[in-house]
PDB file of C-alpha atoms in Angstrom:
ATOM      1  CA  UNK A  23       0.000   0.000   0.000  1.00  0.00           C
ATOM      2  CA  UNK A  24       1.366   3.687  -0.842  1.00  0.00           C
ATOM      3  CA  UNK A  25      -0.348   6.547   1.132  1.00  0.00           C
ATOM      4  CA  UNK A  26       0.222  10.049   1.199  1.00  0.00           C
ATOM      5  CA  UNK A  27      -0.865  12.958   3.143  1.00  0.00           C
ATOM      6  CA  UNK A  28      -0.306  16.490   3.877  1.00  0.00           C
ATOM      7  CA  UNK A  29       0.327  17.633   8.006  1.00  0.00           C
ATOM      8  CA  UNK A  30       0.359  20.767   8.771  1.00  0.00           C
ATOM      9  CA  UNK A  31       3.772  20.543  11.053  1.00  0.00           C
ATOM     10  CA  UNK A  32       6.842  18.308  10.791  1.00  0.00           C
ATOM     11  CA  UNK A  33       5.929  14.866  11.546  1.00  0.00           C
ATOM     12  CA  UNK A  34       7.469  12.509  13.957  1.00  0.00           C
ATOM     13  CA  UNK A  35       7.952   8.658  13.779  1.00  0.00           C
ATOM     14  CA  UNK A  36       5.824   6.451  16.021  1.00  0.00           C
ATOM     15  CA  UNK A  37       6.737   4.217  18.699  1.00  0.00           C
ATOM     16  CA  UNK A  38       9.679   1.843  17.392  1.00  0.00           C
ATOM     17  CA  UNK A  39      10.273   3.215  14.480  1.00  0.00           C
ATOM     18  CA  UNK A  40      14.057   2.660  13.376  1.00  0.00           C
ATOM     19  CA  UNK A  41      14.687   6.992  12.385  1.00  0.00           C
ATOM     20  CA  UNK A  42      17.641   6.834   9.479  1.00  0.00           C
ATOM     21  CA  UNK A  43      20.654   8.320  10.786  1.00  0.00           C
ATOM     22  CA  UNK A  44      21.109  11.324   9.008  1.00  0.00           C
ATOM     23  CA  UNK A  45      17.258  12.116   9.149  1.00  0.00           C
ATOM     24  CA  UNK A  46      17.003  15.782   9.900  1.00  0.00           C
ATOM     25  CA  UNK A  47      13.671  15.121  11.228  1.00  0.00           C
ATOM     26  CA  UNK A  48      14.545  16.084  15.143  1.00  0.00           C
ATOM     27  CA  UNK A  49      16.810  18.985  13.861  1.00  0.00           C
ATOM     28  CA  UNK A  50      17.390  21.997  16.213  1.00  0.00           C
ATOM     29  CA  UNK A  51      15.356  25.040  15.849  1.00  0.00           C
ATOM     30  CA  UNK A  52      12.320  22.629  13.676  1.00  0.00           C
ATOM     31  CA  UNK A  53      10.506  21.742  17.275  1.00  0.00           C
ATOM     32  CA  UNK A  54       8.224  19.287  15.533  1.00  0.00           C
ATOM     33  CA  UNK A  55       5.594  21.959  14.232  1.00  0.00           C
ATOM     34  CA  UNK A  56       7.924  24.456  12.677  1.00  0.00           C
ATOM     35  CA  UNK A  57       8.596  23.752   8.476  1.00  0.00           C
ATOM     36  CA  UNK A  58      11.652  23.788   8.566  1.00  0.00           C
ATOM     37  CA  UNK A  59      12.348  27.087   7.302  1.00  0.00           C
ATOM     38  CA  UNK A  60      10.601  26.910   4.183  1.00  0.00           C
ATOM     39  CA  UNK A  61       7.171  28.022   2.646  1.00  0.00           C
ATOM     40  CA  UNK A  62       4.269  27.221   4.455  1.00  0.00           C
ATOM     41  CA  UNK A  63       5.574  25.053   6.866  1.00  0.00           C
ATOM     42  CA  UNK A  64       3.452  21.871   5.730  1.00  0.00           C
ATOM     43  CA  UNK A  65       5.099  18.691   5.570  1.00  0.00           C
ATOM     44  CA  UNK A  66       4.013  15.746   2.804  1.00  0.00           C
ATOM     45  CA  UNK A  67       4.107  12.230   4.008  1.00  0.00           C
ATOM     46  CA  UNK A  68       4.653   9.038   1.660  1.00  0.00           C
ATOM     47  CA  UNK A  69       4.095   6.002   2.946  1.00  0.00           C
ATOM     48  CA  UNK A  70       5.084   3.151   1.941  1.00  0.00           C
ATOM     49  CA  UNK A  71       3.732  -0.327   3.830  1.00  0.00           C
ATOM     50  CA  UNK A  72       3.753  -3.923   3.015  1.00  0.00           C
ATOM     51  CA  UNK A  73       1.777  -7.523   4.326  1.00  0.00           C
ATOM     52  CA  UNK A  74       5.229  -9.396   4.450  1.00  0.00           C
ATOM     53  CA  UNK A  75       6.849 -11.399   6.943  1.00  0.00           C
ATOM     54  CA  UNK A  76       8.129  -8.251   8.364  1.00  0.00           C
ATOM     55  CA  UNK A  77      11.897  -7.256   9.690  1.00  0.00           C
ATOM     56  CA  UNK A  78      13.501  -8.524  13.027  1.00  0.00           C
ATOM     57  CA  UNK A  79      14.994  -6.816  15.785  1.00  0.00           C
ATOM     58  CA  UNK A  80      18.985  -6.935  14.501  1.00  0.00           C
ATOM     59  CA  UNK A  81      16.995  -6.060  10.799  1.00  0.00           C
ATOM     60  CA  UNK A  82      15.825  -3.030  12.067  1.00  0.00           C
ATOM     61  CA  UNK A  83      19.088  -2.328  13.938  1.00  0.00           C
ATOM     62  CA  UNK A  84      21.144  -2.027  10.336  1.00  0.00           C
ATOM     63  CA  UNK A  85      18.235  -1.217   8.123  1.00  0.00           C
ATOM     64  CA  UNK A  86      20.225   2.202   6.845  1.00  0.00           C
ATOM     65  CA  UNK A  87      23.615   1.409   7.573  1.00  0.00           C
ATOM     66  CA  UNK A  88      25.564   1.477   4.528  1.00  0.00           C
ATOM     67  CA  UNK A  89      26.642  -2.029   2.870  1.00  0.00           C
ATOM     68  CA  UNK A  90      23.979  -4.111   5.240  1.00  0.00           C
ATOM     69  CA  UNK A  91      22.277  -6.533   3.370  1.00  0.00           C
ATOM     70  CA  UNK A  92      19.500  -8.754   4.468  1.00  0.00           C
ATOM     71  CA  UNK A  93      19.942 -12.326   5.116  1.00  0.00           C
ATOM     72  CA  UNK A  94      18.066 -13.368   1.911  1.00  0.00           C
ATOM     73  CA  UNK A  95      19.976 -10.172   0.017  1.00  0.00           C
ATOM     74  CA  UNK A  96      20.057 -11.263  -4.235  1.00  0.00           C
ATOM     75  CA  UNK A  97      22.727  -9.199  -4.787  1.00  0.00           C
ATOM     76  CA  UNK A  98      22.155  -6.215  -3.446  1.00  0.00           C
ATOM     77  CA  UNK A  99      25.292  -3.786  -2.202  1.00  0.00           C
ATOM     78  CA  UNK A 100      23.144  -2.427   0.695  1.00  0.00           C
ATOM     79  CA  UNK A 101      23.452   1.180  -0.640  1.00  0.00           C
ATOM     80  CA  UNK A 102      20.010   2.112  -1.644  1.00  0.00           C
ATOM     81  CA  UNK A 103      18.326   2.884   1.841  1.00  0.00           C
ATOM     82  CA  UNK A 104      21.600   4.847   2.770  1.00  0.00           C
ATOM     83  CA  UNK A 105      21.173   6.737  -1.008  1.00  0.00           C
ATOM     84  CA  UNK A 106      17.787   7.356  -0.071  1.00  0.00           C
ATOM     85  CA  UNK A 107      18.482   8.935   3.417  1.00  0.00           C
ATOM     86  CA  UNK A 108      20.843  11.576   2.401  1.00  0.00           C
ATOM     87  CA  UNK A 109      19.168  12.530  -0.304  1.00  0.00           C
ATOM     88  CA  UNK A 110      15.890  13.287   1.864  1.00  0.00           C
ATOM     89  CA  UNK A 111      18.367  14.707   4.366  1.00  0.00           C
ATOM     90  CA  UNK A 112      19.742  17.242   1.522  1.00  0.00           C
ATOM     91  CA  UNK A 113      15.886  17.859   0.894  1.00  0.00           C
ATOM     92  CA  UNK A 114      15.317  18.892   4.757  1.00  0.00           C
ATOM     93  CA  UNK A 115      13.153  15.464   5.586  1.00  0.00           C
ATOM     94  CA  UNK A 116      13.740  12.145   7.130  1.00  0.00           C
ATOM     95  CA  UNK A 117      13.175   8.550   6.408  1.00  0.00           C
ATOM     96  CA  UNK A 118      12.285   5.988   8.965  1.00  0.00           C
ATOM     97  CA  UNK A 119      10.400   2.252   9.224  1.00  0.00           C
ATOM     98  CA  UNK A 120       8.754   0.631  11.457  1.00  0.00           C
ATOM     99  CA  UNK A 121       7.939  -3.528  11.288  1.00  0.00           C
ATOM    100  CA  UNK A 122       7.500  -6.115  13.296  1.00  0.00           C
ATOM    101  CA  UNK A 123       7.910  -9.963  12.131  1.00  0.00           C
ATOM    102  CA  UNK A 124       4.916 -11.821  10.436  1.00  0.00           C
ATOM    103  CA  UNK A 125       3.338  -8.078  10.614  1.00  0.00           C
ATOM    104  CA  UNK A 126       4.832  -6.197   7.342  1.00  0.00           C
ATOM    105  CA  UNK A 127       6.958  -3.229   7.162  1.00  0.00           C
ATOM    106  CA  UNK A 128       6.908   0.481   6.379  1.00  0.00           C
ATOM    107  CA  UNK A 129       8.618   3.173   5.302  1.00  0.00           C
ATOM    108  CA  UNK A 130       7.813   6.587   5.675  1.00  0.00           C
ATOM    109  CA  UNK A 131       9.429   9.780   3.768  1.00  0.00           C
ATOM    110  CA  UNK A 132       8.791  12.832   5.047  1.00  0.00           C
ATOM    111  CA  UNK A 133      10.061  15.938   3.012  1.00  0.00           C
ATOM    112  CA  UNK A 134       8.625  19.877   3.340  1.00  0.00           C
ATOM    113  CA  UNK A 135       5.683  20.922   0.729  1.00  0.00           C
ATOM    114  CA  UNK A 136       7.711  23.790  -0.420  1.00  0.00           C
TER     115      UNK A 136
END
């Protein structure tokens, strides 16, 4: 399922949600309501949530580090949730996920409207 919504201050990631490391999302100065700095200070939200068998605890734990692959990895280099971080980072948002096993997973993306 991909949802997306408009807030009208900065969301913040629920309980156990794993927040990317370089997230800006709990940046200094933002307080949770502000935007950031920019335009109207609304915030868009994209989220991003599957049925699967979900992510474990140590999963979660190295979800954005860089070159972590998952146990059942195809060939992946373990780059693309780290790409995806800084680049929402640059943008002034965050990435984070929560999941739980045999419950799914999702990802949410959080970036200013403006």
């Amino acid at each position: 399922t991909i949802s997306a919504n408009v807030h009208p201050g900065r969301p913040v990631p629920g309980d156990g949600a794993v927040v990317a490391e370089s997230s800006t999302w709990n940046t200094a100065g933002d307080g949770g309501g502000g935007g950031g700095g920019k335009g109207s200070g609304e915030w868009v939200t994209i989220c991003v949530r599957d049925t699967g068998h979900g992510l474990s605890a140590e999963q979660l734990r190295l979800i954005f580090k860089s070159f972590a692959t998952g146990e059942a990895s195809r060939g992946g280099t373990g780059l693309g949730l780290t790409v995806c971080q800084r680049l929402l980072a640059d943008a002034q948002g965050g990435l984070w996920c929560s999941s739980q096993v045999s419950s799914g997973t999702e990802f949410t993306i959080i970036l200013p409207r403006e």
